[in-house]
mmCIF file of C-alpha atoms in Angstrom:
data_model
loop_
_atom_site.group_PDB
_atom_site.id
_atom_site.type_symbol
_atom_site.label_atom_id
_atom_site.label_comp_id
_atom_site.label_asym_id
_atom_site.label_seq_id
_atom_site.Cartn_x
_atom_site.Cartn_y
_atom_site.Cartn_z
ATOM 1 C CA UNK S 1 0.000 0.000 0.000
ATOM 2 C CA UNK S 2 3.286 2.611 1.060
ATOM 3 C CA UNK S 3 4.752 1.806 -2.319
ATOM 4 C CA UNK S 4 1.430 2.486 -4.737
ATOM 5 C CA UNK S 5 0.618 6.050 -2.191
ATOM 6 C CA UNK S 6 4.523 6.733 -2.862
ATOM 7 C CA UNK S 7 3.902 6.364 -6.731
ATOM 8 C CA UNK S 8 0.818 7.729 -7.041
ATOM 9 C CA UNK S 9 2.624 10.754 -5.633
ATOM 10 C CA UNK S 10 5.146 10.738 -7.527
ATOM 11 C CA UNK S 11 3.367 10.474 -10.530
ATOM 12 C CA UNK S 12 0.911 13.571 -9.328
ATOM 13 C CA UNK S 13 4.300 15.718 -8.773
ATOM 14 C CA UNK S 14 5.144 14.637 -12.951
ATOM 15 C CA UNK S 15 1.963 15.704 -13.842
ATOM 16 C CA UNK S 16 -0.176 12.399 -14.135
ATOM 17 C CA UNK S 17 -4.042 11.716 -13.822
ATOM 18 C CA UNK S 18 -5.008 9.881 -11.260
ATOM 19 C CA UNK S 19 -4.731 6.048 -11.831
ATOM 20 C CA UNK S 20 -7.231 2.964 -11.219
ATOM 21 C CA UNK S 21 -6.215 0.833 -8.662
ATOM 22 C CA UNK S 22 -5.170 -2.147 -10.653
ATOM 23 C CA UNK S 23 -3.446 -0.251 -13.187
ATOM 24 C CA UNK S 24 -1.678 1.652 -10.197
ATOM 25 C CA UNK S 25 -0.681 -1.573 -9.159
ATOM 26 C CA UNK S 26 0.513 -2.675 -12.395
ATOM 27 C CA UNK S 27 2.727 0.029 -12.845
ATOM 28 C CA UNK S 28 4.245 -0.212 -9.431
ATOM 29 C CA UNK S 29 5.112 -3.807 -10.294
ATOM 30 C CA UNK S 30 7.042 -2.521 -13.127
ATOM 31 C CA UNK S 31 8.879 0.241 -11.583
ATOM 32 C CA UNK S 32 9.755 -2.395 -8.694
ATOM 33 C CA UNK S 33 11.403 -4.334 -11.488
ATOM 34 C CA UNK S 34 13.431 -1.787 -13.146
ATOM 35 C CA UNK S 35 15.403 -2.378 -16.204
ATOM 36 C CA UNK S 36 16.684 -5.675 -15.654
ATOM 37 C CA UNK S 37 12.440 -7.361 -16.087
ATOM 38 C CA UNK S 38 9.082 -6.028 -15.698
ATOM 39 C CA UNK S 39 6.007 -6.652 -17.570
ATOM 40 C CA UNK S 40 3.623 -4.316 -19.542
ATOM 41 C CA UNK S 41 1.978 -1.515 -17.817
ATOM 42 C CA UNK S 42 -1.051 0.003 -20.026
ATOM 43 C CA UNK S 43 -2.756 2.427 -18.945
ATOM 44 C CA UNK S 44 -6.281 3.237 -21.344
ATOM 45 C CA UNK S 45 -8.876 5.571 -21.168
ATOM 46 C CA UNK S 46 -6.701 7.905 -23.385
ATOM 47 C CA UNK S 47 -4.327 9.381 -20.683
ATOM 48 C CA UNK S 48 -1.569 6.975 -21.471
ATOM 49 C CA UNK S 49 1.098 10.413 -22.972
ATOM 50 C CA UNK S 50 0.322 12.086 -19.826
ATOM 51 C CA UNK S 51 0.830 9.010 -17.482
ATOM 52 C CA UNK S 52 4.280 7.818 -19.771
ATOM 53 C CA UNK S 53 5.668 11.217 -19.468
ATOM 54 C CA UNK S 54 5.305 11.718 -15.618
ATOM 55 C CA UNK S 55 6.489 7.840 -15.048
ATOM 56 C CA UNK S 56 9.345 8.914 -16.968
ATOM 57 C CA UNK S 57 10.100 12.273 -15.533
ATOM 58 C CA UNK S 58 9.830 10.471 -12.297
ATOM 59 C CA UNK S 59 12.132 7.602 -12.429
ATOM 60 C CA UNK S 60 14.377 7.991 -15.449
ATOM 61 C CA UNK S 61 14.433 11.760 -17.147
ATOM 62 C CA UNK S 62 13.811 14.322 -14.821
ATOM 63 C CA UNK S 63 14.300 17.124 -17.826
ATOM 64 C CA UNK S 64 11.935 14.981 -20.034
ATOM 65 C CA UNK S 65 9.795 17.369 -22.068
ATOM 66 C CA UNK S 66 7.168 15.602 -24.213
ATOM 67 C CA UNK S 67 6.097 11.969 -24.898
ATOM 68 C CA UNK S 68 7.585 12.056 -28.592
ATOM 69 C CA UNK S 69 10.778 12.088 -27.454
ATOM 70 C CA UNK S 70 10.883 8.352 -26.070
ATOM 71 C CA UNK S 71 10.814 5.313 -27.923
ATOM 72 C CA UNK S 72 9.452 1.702 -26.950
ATOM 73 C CA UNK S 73 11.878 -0.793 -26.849
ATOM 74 C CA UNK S 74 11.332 -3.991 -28.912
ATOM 75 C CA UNK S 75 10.053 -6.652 -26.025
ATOM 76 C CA UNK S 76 7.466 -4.308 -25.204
ATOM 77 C CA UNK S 77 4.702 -5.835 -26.249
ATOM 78 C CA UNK S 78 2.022 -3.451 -25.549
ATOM 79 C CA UNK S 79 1.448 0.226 -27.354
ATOM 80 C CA UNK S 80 -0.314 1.769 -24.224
ATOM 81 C CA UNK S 81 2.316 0.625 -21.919
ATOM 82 C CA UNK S 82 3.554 3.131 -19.654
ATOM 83 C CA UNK S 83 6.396 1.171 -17.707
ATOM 84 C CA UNK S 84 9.209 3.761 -17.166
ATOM 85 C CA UNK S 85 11.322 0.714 -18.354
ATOM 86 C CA UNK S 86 10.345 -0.248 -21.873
ATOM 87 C CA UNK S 87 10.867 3.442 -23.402
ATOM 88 C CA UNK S 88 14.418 4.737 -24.314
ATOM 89 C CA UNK S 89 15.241 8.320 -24.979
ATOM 90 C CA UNK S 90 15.891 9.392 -28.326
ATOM 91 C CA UNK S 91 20.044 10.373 -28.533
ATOM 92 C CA UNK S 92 20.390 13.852 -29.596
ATOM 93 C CA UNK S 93 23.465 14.903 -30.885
ATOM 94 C CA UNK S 94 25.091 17.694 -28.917
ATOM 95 C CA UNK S 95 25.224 21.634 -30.137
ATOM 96 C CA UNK S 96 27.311 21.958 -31.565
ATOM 97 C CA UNK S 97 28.014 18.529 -31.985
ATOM 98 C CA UNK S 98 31.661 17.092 -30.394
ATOM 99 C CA UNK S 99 33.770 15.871 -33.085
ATOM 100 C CA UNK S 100 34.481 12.505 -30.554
ATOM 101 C CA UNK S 101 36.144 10.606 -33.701
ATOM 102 C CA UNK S 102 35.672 13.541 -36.841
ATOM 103 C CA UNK S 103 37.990 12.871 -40.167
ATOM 104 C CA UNK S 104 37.239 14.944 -42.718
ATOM 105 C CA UNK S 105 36.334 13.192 -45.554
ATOM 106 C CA UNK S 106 35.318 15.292 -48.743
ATOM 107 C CA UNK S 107 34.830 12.022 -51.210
ATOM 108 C CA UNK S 108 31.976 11.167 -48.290
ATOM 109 C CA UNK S 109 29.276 12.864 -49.462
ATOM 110 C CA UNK S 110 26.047 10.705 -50.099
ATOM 111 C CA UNK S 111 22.972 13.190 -51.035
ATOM 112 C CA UNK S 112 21.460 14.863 -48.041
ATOM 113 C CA UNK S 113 17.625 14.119 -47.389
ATOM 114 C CA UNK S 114 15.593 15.373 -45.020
ATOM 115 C CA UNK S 115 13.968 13.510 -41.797
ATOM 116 C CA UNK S 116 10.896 13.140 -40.877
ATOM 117 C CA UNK S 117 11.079 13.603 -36.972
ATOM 118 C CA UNK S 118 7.389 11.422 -36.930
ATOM 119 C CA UNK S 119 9.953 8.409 -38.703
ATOM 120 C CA UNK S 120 12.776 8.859 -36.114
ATOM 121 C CA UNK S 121 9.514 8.849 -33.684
ATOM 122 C CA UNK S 122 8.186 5.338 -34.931
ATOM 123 C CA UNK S 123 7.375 2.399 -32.428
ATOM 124 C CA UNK S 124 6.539 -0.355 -35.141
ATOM 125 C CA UNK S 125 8.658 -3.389 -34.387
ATOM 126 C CA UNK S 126 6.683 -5.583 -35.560
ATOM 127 C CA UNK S 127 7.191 -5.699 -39.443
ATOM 128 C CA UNK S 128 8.594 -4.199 -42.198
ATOM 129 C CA UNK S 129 6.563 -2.353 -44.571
ATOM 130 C CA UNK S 130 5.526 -3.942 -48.329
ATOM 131 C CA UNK S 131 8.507 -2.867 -50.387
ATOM 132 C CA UNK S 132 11.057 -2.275 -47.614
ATOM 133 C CA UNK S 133 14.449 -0.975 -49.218
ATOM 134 C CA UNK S 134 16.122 -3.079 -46.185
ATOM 135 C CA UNK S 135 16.222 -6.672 -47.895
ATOM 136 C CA UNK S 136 18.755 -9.199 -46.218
ATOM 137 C CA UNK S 137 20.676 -11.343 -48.928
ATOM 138 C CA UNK S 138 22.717 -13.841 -46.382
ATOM 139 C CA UNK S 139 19.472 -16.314 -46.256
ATOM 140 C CA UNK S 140 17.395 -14.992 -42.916
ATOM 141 C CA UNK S 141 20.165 -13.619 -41.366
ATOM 142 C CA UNK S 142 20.083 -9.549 -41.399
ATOM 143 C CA UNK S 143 23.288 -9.024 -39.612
ATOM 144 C CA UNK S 144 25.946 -10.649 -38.281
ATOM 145 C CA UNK S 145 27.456 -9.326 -34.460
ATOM 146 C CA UNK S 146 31.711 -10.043 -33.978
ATOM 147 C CA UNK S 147 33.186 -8.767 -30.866
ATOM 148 C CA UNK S 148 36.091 -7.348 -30.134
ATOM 149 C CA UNK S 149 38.963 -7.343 -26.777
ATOM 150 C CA UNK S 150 41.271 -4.681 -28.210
ATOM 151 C CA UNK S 151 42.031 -5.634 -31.921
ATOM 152 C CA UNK S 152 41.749 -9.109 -31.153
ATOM 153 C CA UNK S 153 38.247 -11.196 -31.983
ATOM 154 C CA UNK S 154 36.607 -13.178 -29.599
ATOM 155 C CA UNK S 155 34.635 -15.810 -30.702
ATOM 156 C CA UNK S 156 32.842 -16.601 -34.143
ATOM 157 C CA UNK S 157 30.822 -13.952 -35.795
ATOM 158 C CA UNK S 158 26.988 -14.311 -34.198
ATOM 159 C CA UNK S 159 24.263 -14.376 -37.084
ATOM 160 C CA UNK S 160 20.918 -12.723 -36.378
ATOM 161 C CA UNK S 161 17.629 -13.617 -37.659
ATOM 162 C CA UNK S 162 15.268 -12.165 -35.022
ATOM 163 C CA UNK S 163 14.040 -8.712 -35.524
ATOM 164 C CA UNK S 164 16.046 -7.959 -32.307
ATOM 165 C CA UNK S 165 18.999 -8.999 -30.783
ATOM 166 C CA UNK S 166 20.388 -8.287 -27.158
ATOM 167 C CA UNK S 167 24.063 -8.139 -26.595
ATOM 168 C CA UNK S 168 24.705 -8.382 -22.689
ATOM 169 C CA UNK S 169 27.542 -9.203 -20.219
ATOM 170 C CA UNK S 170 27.813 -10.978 -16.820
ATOM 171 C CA UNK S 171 24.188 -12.644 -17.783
ATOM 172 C CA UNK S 172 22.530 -9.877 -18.250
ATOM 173 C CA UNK S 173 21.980 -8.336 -14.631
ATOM 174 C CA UNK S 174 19.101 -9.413 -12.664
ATOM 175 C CA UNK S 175 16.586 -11.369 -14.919
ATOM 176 C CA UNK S 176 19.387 -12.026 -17.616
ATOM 177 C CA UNK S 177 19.163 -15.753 -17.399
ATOM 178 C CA UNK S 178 16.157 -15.201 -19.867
ATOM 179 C CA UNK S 179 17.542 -13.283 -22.476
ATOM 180 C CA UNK S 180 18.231 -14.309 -25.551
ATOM 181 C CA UNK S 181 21.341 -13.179 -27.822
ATOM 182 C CA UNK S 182 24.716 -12.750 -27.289
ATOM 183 C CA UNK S 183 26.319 -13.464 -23.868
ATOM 184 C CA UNK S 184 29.723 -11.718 -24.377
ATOM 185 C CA UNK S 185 30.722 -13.691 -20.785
ATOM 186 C CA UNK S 186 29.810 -16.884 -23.138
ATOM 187 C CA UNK S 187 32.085 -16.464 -25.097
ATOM 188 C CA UNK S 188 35.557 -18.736 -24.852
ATOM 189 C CA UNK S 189 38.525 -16.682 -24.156
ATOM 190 C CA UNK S 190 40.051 -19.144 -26.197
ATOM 191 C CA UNK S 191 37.768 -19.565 -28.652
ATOM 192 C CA UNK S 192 39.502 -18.691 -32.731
ATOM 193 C CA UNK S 193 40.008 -15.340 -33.504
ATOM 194 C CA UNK S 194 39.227 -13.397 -36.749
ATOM 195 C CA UNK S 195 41.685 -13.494 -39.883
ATOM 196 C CA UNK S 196 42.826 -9.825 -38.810
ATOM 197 C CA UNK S 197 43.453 -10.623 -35.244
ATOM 198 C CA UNK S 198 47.445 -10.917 -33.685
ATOM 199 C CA UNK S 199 48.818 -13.892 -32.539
ATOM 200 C CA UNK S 200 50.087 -12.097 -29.357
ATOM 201 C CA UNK S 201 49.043 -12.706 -26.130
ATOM 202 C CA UNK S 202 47.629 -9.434 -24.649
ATOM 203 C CA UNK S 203 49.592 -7.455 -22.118
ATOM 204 C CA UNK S 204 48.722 -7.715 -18.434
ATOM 205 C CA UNK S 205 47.827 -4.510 -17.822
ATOM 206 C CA UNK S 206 45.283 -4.518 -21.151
ATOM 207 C CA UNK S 207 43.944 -8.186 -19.587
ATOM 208 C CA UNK S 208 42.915 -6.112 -16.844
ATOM 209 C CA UNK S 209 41.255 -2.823 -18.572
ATOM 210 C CA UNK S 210 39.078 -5.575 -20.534
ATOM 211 C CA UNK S 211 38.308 -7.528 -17.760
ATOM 212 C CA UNK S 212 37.008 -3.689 -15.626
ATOM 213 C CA UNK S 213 35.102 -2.877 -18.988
ATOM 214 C CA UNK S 214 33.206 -5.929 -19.696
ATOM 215 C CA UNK S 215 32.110 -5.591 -15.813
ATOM 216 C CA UNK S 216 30.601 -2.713 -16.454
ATOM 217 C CA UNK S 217 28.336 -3.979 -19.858
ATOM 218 C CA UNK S 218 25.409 -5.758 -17.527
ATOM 219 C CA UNK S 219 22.135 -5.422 -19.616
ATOM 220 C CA UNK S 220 24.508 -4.301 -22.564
ATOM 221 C CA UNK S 221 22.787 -3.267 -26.104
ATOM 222 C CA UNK S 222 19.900 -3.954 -27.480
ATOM 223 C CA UNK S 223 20.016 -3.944 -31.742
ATOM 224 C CA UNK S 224 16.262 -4.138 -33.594
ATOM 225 C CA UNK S 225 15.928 -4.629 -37.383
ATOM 226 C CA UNK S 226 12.457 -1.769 -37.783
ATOM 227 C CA UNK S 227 10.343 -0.358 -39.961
ATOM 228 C CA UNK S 228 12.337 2.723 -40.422
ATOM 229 C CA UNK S 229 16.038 1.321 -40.209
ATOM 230 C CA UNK S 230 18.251 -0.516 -37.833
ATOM 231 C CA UNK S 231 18.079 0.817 -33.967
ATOM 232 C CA UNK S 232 20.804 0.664 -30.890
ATOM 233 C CA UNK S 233 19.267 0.779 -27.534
ATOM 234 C CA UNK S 234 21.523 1.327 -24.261
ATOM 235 C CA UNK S 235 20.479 -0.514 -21.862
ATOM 236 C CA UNK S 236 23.328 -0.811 -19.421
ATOM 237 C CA UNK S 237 24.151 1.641 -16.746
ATOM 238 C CA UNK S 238 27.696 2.836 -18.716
ATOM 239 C CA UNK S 239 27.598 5.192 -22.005
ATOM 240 C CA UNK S 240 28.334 2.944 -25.429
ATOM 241 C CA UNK S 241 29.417 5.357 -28.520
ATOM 242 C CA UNK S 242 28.544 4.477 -31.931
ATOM 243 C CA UNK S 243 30.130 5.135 -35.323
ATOM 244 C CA UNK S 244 28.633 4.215 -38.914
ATOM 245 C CA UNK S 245 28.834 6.085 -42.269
ATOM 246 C CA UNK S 246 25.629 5.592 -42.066
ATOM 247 C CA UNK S 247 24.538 7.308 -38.910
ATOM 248 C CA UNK S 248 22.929 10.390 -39.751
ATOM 249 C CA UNK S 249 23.889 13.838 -41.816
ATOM 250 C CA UNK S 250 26.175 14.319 -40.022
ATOM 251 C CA UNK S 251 28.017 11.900 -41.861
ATOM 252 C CA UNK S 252 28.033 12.747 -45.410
ATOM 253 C CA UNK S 253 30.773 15.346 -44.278
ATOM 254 C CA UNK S 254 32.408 13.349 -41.599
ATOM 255 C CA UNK S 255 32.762 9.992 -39.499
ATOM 256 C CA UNK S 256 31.362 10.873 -36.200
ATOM 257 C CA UNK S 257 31.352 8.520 -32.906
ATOM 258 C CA UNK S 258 27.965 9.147 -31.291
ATOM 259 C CA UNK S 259 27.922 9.082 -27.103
ATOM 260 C CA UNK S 260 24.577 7.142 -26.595
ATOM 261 C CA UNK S 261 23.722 7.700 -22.764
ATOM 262 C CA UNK S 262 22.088 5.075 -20.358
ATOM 263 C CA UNK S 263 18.476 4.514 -21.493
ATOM 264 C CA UNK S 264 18.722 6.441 -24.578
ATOM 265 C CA UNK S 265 18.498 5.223 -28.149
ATOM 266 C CA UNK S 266 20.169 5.796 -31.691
ATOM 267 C CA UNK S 267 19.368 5.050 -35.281
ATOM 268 C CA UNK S 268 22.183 3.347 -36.234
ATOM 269 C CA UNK S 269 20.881 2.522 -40.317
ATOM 270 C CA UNK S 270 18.719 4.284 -42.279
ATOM 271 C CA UNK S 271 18.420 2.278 -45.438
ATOM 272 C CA UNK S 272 16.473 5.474 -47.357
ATOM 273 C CA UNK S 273 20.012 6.591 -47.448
ATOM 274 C CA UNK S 274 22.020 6.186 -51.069
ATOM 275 C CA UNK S 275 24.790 4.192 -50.112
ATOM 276 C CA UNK S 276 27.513 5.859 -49.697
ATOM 277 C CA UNK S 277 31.085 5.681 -51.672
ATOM 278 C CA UNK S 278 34.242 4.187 -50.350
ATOM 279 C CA UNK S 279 36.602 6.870 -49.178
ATOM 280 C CA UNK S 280 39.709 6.938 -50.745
ATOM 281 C CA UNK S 281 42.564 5.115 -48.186
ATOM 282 C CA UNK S 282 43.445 7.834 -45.156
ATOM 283 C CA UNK S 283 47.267 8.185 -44.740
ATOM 284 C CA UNK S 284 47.023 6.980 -41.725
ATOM 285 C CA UNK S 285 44.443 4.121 -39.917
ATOM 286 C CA UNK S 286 40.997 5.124 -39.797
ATOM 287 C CA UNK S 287 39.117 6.354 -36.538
ATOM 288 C CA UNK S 288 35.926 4.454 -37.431
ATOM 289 C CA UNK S 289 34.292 2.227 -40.210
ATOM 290 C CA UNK S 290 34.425 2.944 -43.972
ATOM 291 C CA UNK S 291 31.969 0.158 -44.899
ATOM 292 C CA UNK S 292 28.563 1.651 -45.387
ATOM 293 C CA UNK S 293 27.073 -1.301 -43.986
ATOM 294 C CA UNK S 294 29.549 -1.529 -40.700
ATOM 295 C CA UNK S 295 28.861 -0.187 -37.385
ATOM 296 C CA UNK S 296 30.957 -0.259 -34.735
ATOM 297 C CA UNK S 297 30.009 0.050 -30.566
ATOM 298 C CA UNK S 298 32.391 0.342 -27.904
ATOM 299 C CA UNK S 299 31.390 -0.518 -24.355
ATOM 300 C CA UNK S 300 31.749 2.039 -21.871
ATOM 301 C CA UNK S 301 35.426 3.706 -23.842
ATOM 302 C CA UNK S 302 35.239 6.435 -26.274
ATOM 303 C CA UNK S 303 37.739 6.781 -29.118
ATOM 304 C CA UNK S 304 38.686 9.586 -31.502
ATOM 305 C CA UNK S 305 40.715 13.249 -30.704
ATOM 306 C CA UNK S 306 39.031 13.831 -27.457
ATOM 307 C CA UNK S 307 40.213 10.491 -25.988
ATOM 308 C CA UNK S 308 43.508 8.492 -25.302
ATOM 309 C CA UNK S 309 42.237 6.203 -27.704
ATOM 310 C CA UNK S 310 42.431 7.677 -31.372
ATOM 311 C CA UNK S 311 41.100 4.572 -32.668
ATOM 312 C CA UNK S 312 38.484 1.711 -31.801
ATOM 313 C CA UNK S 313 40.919 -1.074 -31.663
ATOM 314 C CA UNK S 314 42.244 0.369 -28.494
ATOM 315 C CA UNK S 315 38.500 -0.012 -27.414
ATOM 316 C CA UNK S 316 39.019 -3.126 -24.567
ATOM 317 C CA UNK S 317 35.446 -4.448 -25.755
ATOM 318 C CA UNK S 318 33.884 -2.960 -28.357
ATOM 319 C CA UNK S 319 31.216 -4.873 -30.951
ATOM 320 C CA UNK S 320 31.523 -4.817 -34.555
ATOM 321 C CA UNK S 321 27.614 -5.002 -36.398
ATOM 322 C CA UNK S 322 27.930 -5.954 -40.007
ATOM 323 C CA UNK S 323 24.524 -5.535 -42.143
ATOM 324 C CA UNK S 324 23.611 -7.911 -45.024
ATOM 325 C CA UNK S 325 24.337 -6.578 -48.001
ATOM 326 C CA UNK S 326 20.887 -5.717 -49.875
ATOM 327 C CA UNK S 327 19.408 -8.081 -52.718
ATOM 328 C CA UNK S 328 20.059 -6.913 -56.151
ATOM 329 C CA UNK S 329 16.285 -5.411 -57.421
#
């Protein structure tokens, strides 16, 4: 009874209706269960924006300004649901925006178009539309998930055929056992590593770095194949950064690495994009991907100019996200 007076509060102080009993109820079960489980929490009746914006004021973004800037996560099953837990922030880019990993890259210039902030504002997981430009050519598989200790691979590359796709650590956090994905702590130290990868054993002191990082992943990533391109989710409790040619604008001029925060969310794909030319080879190594269809996620460590680490290699675990190349028409 203390817990659903202390939300209903709460909820009051954010600017909510008041609630039914039972759906008070529900929605304290959820909050109780945080990030790591929690079921559905509609809410009908037509005040679910108001009651989804103060639940999310309250426990996750105080500065939270309207509903349209959250996004439901692919396990939620339910469009009225109002459980703090199953809505990520969109990721805004900073203004002006940090150049965290910038190379100038004047050959990278794939035609601007503009965005339709109700697309970046979509919720449809379920399918993709008749016609989708997004057409996977490796049988069912839409992408394939390596990852990365340094610039050594760990593992075999993980092929995905779900529309989403969690990539956790440490078995998930609370709850984890029932995930389904990719357990990086799965994954054989020993097991062979990619064509690219040294033969030398890694250094004490970088053993250790990896070891503090992967720690730190818990409920990791989520990645979800959607109507309106490919998605990354944070769902840990560390910032993961993000670079693709394919990001956003942004990127026709340069290769930026994009801080996504706890609980916030990034468009990762957008296949409405032309794809974009190779660059012509950099004098020196590049900071980020030049495949059009590669992104690249680091755990917890930036790279680029404003870090120590000027390139994603030096990332201690970072997760390489290669897309299926698209069927010929």
């Amino acid at each position: 009874m203390f817990r659903r007076r202390a939300l209903r509060r709460r909820l009051a102080l954010a600017g909510a209706p008041p609630l039914p009993d039972e759906q008070l109820r529900r929605l304290a079960r959820a909050v109780d269960a945080g990030a790591a489980g929690g079921e559905c929490a509609p809410v009908a009746g037509g005040a679910e924006l108001q009651v989804r914006l103060a639940a999310a004021r309250a426990y996750r973004y105080p500065d939270l300004r309207e509903p349209a800037e959250l996004r439901r996560l692919p396990h939620c099953t339910d469009r009225l649901c109002c459980n703090p837990y199953h809505w990520s922030r969109l990721c805004k880019p900073e203004t002006p925006p940090p150049p965290y990993s910038r190379i100038a890259m004047e050959e990278f210039k794939p035609k601007e178009q503009g965005e339709s902030k109700g697309d970046a504002r979509r919720t449809d997981h379920e399918r993709l539309p008749t016609g989708s430009q997004f057409r996977q050519s490796w049988e069912s598989e839409w992408c394939r998930l390596a990852y990365w200790e340094l610039a050594q691979r760990v593992g075999r590359q993980f092929g995905v055929r779900g529309r989403a796709v969690d990539v956790f650590g440490g078995g998930g956090g609370a709850g984890g056992a029932a995930r389904r994905g990719l357990c990086l702590d799965a994954l054989a130290p020993d097991a062979p590593a990619g064509p690219t990868a040294p033969a030398a054993p890694t250094a004490p002191a970088h053993q250790e770095q990896v070891r503090k990082t992967r720690a730190k992943i818990g409920l990791g990533v989520t990645l979800a194949l959607e109507a309106d391109g490919v998605w990354l989710y944070n769902r840990s409790q560390a910032p993961v950064f993000a670079s693709s040619p394919a990001l956003d604008a942004a990127a026709a001029k340069a290769l930026l690495v994009w801080r996504v925060a706890p609980g916030h969310c990034l468009r990762v794909f957008d296949p409405r994009r032309p794809p974009a030319p190779t660059p012509a080879p950099a004098p020196r190594a590049p900071l980020g991907p030049v495949d059009a269809r590669s992104v690249r996620i680091s755990f917890a460590k930036g790279w680029g100019p404003k870090y120590s680490r000027r390139d994603v290699t030096a990332c201690p675990c970072w997760l390489e996200v290669l897309l299926a190349p698209p069927t010929p028409s």
